[in-house]
Short mmCIF file of C-alpha atoms in Angstrom, two decimals:
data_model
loop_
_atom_site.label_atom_id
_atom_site.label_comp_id
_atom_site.label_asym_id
_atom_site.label_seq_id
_atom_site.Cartn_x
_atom_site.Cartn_y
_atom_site.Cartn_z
CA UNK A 1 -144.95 -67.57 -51.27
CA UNK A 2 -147.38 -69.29 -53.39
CA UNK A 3 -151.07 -69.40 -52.56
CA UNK A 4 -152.61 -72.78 -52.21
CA UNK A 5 -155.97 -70.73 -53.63
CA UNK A 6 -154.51 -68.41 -56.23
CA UNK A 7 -157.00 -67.61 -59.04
CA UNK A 8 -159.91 -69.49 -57.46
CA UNK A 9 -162.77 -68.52 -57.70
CA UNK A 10 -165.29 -68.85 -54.11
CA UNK A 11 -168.64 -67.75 -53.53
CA UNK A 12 -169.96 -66.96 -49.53
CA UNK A 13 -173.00 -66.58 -48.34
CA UNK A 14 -173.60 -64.12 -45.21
CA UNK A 15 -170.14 -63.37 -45.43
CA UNK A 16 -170.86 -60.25 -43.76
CA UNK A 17 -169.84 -61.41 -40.02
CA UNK A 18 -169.52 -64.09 -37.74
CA UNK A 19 -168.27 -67.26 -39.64
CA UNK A 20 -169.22 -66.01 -43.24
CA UNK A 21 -167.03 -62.84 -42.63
CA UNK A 22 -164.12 -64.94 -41.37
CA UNK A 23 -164.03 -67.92 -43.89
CA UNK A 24 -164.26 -65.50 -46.55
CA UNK A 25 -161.04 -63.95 -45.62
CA UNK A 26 -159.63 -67.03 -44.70
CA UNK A 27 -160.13 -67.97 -48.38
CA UNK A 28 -158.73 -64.74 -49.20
CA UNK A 29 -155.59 -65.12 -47.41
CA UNK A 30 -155.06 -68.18 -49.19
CA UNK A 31 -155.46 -66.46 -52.52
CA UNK A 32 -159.07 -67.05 -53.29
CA UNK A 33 -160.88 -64.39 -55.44
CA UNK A 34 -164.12 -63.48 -52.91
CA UNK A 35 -167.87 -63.29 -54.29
CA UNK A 36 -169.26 -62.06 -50.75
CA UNK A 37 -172.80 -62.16 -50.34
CA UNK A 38 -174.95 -60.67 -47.46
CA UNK A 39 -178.13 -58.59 -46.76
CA UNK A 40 -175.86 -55.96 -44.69
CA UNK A 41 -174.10 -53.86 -47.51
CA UNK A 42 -172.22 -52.19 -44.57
CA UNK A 43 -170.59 -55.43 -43.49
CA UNK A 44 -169.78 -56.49 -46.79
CA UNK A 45 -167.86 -53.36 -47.09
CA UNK A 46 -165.81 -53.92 -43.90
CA UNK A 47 -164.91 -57.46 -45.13
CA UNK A 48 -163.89 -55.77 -48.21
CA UNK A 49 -161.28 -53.30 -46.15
CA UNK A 50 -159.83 -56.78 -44.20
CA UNK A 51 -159.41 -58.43 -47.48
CA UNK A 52 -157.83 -55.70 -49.15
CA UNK A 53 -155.56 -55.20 -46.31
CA UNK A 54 -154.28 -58.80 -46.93
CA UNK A 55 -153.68 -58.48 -50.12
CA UNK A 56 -156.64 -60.02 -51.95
CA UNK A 57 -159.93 -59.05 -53.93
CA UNK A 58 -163.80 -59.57 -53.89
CA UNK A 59 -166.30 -58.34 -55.31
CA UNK A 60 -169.24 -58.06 -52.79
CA UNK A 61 -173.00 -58.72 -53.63
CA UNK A 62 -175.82 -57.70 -51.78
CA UNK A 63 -178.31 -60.02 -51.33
CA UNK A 64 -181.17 -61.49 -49.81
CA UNK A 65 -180.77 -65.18 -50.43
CA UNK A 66 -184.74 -65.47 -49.95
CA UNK A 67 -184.68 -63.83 -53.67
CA UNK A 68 -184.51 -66.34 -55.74
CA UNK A 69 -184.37 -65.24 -59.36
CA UNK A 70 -181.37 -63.27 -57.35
CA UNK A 71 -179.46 -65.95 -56.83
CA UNK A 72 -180.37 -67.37 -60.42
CA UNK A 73 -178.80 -64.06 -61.29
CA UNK A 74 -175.64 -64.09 -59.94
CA UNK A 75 -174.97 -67.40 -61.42
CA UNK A 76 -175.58 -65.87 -64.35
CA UNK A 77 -173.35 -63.09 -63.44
CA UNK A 78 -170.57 -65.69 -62.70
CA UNK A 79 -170.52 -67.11 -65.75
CA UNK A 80 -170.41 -64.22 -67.79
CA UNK A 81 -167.68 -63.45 -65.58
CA UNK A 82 -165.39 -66.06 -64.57
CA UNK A 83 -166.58 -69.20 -66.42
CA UNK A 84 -166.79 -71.01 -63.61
CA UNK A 85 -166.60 -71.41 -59.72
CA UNK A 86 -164.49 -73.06 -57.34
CA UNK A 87 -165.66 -72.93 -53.95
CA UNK A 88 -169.08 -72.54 -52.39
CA UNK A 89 -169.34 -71.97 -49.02
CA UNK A 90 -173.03 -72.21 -47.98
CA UNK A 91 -172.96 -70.44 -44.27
CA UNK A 92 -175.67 -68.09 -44.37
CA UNK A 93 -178.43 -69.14 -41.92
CA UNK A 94 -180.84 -67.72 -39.64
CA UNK A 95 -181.81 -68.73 -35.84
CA UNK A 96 -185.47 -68.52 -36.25
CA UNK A 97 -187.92 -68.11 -33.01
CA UNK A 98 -186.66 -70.20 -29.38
CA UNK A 99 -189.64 -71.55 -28.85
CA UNK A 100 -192.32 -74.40 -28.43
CA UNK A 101 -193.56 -75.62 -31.04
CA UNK A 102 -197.24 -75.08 -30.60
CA UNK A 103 -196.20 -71.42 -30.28
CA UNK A 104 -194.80 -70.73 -33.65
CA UNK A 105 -196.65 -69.88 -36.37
CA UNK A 106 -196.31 -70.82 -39.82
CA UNK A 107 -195.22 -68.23 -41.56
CA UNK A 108 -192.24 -68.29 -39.49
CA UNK A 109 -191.55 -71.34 -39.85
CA UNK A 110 -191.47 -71.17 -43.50
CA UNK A 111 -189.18 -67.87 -43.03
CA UNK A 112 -186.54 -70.20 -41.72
CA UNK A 113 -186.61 -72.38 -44.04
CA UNK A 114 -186.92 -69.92 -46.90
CA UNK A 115 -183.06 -69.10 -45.84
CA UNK A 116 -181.57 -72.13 -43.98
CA UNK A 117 -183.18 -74.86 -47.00
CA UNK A 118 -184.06 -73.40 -49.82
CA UNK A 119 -181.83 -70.28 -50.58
CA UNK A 120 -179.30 -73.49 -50.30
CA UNK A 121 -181.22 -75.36 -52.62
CA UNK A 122 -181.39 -72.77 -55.47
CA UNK A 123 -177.44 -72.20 -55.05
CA UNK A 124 -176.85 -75.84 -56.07
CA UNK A 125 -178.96 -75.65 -58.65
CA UNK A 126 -177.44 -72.45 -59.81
CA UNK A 127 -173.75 -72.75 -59.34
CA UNK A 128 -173.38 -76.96 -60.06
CA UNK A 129 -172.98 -76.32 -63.78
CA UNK A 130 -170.14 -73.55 -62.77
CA UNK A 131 -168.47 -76.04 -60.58
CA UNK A 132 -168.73 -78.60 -62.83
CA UNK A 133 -166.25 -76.23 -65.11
CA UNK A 134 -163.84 -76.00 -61.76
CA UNK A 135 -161.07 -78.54 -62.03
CA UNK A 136 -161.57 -79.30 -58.56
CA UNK A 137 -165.43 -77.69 -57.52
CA UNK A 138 -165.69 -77.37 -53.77
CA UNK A 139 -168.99 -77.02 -51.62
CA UNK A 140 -168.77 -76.76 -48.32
CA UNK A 141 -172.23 -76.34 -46.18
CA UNK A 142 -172.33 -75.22 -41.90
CA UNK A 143 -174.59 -77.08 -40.38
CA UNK A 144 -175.43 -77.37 -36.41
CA UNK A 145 -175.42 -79.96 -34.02
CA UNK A 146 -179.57 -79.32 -34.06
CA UNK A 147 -180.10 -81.31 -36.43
CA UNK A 148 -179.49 -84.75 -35.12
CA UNK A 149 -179.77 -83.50 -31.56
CA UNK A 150 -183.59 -82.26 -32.60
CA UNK A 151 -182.42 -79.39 -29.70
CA UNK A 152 -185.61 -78.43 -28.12
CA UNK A 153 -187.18 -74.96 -28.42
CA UNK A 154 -185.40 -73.81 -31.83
CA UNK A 155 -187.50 -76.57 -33.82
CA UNK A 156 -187.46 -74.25 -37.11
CA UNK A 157 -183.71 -74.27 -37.03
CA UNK A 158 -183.03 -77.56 -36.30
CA UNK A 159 -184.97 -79.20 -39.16
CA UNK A 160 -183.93 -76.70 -41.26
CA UNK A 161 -180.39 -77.86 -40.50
CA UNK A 162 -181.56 -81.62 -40.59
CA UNK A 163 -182.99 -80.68 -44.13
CA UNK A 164 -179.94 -78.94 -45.43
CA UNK A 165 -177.38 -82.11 -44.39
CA UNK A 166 -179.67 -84.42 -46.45
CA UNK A 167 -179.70 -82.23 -49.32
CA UNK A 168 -176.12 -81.84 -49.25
CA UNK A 169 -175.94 -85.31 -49.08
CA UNK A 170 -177.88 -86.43 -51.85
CA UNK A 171 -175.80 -83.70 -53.66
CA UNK A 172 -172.82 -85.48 -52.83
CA UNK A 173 -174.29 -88.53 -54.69
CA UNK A 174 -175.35 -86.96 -57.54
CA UNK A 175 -171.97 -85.73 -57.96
CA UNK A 176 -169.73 -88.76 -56.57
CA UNK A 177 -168.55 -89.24 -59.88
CA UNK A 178 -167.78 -85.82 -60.79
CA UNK A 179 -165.00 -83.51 -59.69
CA UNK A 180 -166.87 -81.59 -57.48
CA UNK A 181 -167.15 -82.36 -53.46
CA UNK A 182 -169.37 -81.90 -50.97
CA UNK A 183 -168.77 -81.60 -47.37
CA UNK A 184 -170.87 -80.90 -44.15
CA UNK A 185 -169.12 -78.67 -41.56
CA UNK A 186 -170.36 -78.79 -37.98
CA UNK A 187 -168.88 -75.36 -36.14
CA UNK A 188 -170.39 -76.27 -32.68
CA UNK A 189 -170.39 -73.22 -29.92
CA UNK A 190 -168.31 -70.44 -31.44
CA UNK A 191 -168.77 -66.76 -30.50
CA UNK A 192 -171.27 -64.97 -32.97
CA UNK A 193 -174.22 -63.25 -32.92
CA UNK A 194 -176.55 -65.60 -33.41
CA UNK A 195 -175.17 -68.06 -30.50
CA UNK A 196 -175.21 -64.70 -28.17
CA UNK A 197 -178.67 -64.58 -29.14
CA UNK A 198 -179.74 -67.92 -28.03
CA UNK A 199 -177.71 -67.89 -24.96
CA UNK A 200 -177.72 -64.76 -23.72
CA UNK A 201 -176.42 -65.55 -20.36
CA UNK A 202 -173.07 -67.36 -22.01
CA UNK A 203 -169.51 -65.63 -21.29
CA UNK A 204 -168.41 -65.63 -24.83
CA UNK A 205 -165.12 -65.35 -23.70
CA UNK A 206 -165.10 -69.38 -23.60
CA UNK A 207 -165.87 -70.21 -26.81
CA UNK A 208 -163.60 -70.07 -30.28
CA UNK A 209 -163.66 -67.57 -32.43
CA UNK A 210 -164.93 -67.64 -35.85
CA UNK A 211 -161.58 -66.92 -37.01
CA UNK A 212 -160.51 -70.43 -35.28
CA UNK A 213 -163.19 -72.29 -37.19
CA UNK A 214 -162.85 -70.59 -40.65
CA UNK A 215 -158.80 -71.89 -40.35
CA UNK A 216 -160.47 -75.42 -40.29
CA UNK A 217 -162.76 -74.15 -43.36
CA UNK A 218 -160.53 -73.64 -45.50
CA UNK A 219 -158.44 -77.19 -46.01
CA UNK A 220 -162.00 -78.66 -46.87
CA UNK A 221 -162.25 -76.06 -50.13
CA UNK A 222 -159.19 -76.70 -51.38
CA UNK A 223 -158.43 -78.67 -55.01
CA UNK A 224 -156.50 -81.87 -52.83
CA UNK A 225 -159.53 -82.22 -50.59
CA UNK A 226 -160.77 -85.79 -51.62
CA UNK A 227 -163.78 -86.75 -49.35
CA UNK A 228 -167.33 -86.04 -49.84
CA UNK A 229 -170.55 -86.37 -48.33
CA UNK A 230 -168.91 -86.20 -45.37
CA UNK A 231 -169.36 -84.14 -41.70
CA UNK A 232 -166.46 -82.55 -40.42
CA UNK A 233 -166.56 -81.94 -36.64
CA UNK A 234 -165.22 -78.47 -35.23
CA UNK A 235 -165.32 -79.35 -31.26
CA UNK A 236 -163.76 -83.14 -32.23
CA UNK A 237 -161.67 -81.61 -35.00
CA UNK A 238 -162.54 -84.89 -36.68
CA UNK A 239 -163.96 -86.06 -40.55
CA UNK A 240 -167.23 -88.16 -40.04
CA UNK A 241 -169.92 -90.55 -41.90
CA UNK A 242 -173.23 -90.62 -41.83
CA UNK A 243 -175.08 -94.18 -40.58
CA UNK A 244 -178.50 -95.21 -40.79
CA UNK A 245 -179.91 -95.57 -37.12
CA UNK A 246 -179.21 -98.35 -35.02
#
């Protein structure tokens, strides 16, 4: 059977569990060659076992996205390497203090947004010239339904995400006339860590799986996927535009 992925090239970020872990070997399964990155060396190992077991290959990267000349790095790396990338699936994020505002300092503000913004940031600036040598260069970012809710309590995290779409976005425009795309993807509830963490007293028993959402990942990476700047919708299962406010 042929692989709608084979010899593609896709980077993830915090592809060490929860949605990272299963959209990389979503994108495996599909034929994708895995660049898995993550602080947790022992989960990038374990997503190494599952993608072996399937049949495909990574090669896993540990890495703190707050590094920087890191990232710079592994571009570097990639195009010694490969020449080029196809996919690049920004999911790494953190949850950052629940909170009032007036309660947070700044420095941990700035922690979120070191990771959430711009770790994001330097990967476009990095890998766009590798994706620009992709026949069909992908970028697909998670975002949250913070952002234009401006969720109460979780303020770091919700601008961060608020940040991220726009950057994204202007991405997209940059690159309209390119033959890379850029996509938004909204996972809503889904049972992870980081969800268990903000609502402790939730049966996660009634919310998807990240294995659910990564299947809805994947079409958006692939060469025939024509939209960009868009936001794809997980709970509505439904491709939407931005507006200006009414």
């Amino acid at each position: 059977m042929t692989k709608p992925l084979a010899d593609r090239i896709a980077l993830v970020t915090g592809a060490s569990r929860g949605i990272g872990f299963a959209t990389a070997l979503a994108l495996a399964k599909a034929g994708a060659h895995i660049v898995a990155t993550a602080r947790t060396q022992g989960g990038l190992e374990e997503l190494d076992d599952e993608i072996r077991k399937v049949g495909g290959s990574a090669t896993l990267v540990p890495l703190n996205l707050t590094d920087t000349d890191g990232i710079a790095r592994l571009g570097a790396g990639l195009h010694e390497r490969y020449g080029k990338l196809d996919i690049l699936v920004g999911n790494a994020g953190v949850l950052g203090p629940s909170s009032p505002i007036g309660h947070i300092e700044l420095k941990t503000f700035n922690d979120v947004m070191a990771v959430n913004v711009s770790a994001n940031f330097q990967l476009i600036r990095c890998m766009e010239p590798l994706l620009k040598q992709s026949d069909a260069g992908r970028a697909v970012f998670i975002t949250s339904g913070a952002a234009n809710k401006a969720t109460a309590y979780v303020s770091p995290y919700a601008a961060s995400k608020a940040a991220l779409e726009t950057l994204a976005r202007a991405w997209a425009h940059e690159t309209a006339n390119t033959k890379i795309r850029v996509n938004l993807f909204n996972p809503g509830p889904v049972r992870t860590r980081m969800r268990a963490t903000l609502m402790p007293g939730e049966d996660p028993a009634t919310l998807d799986t990240p294995e659910q959402v990564a299947e809805l990942i994947v079409p958006l990476c692939a060469p025939d996927w024509t939209e960009t700047g868009k936001f794809y919708d997980y709970k509505t299962r439904s491709l939407m535009s931005f507006r200006a406010p009414a």
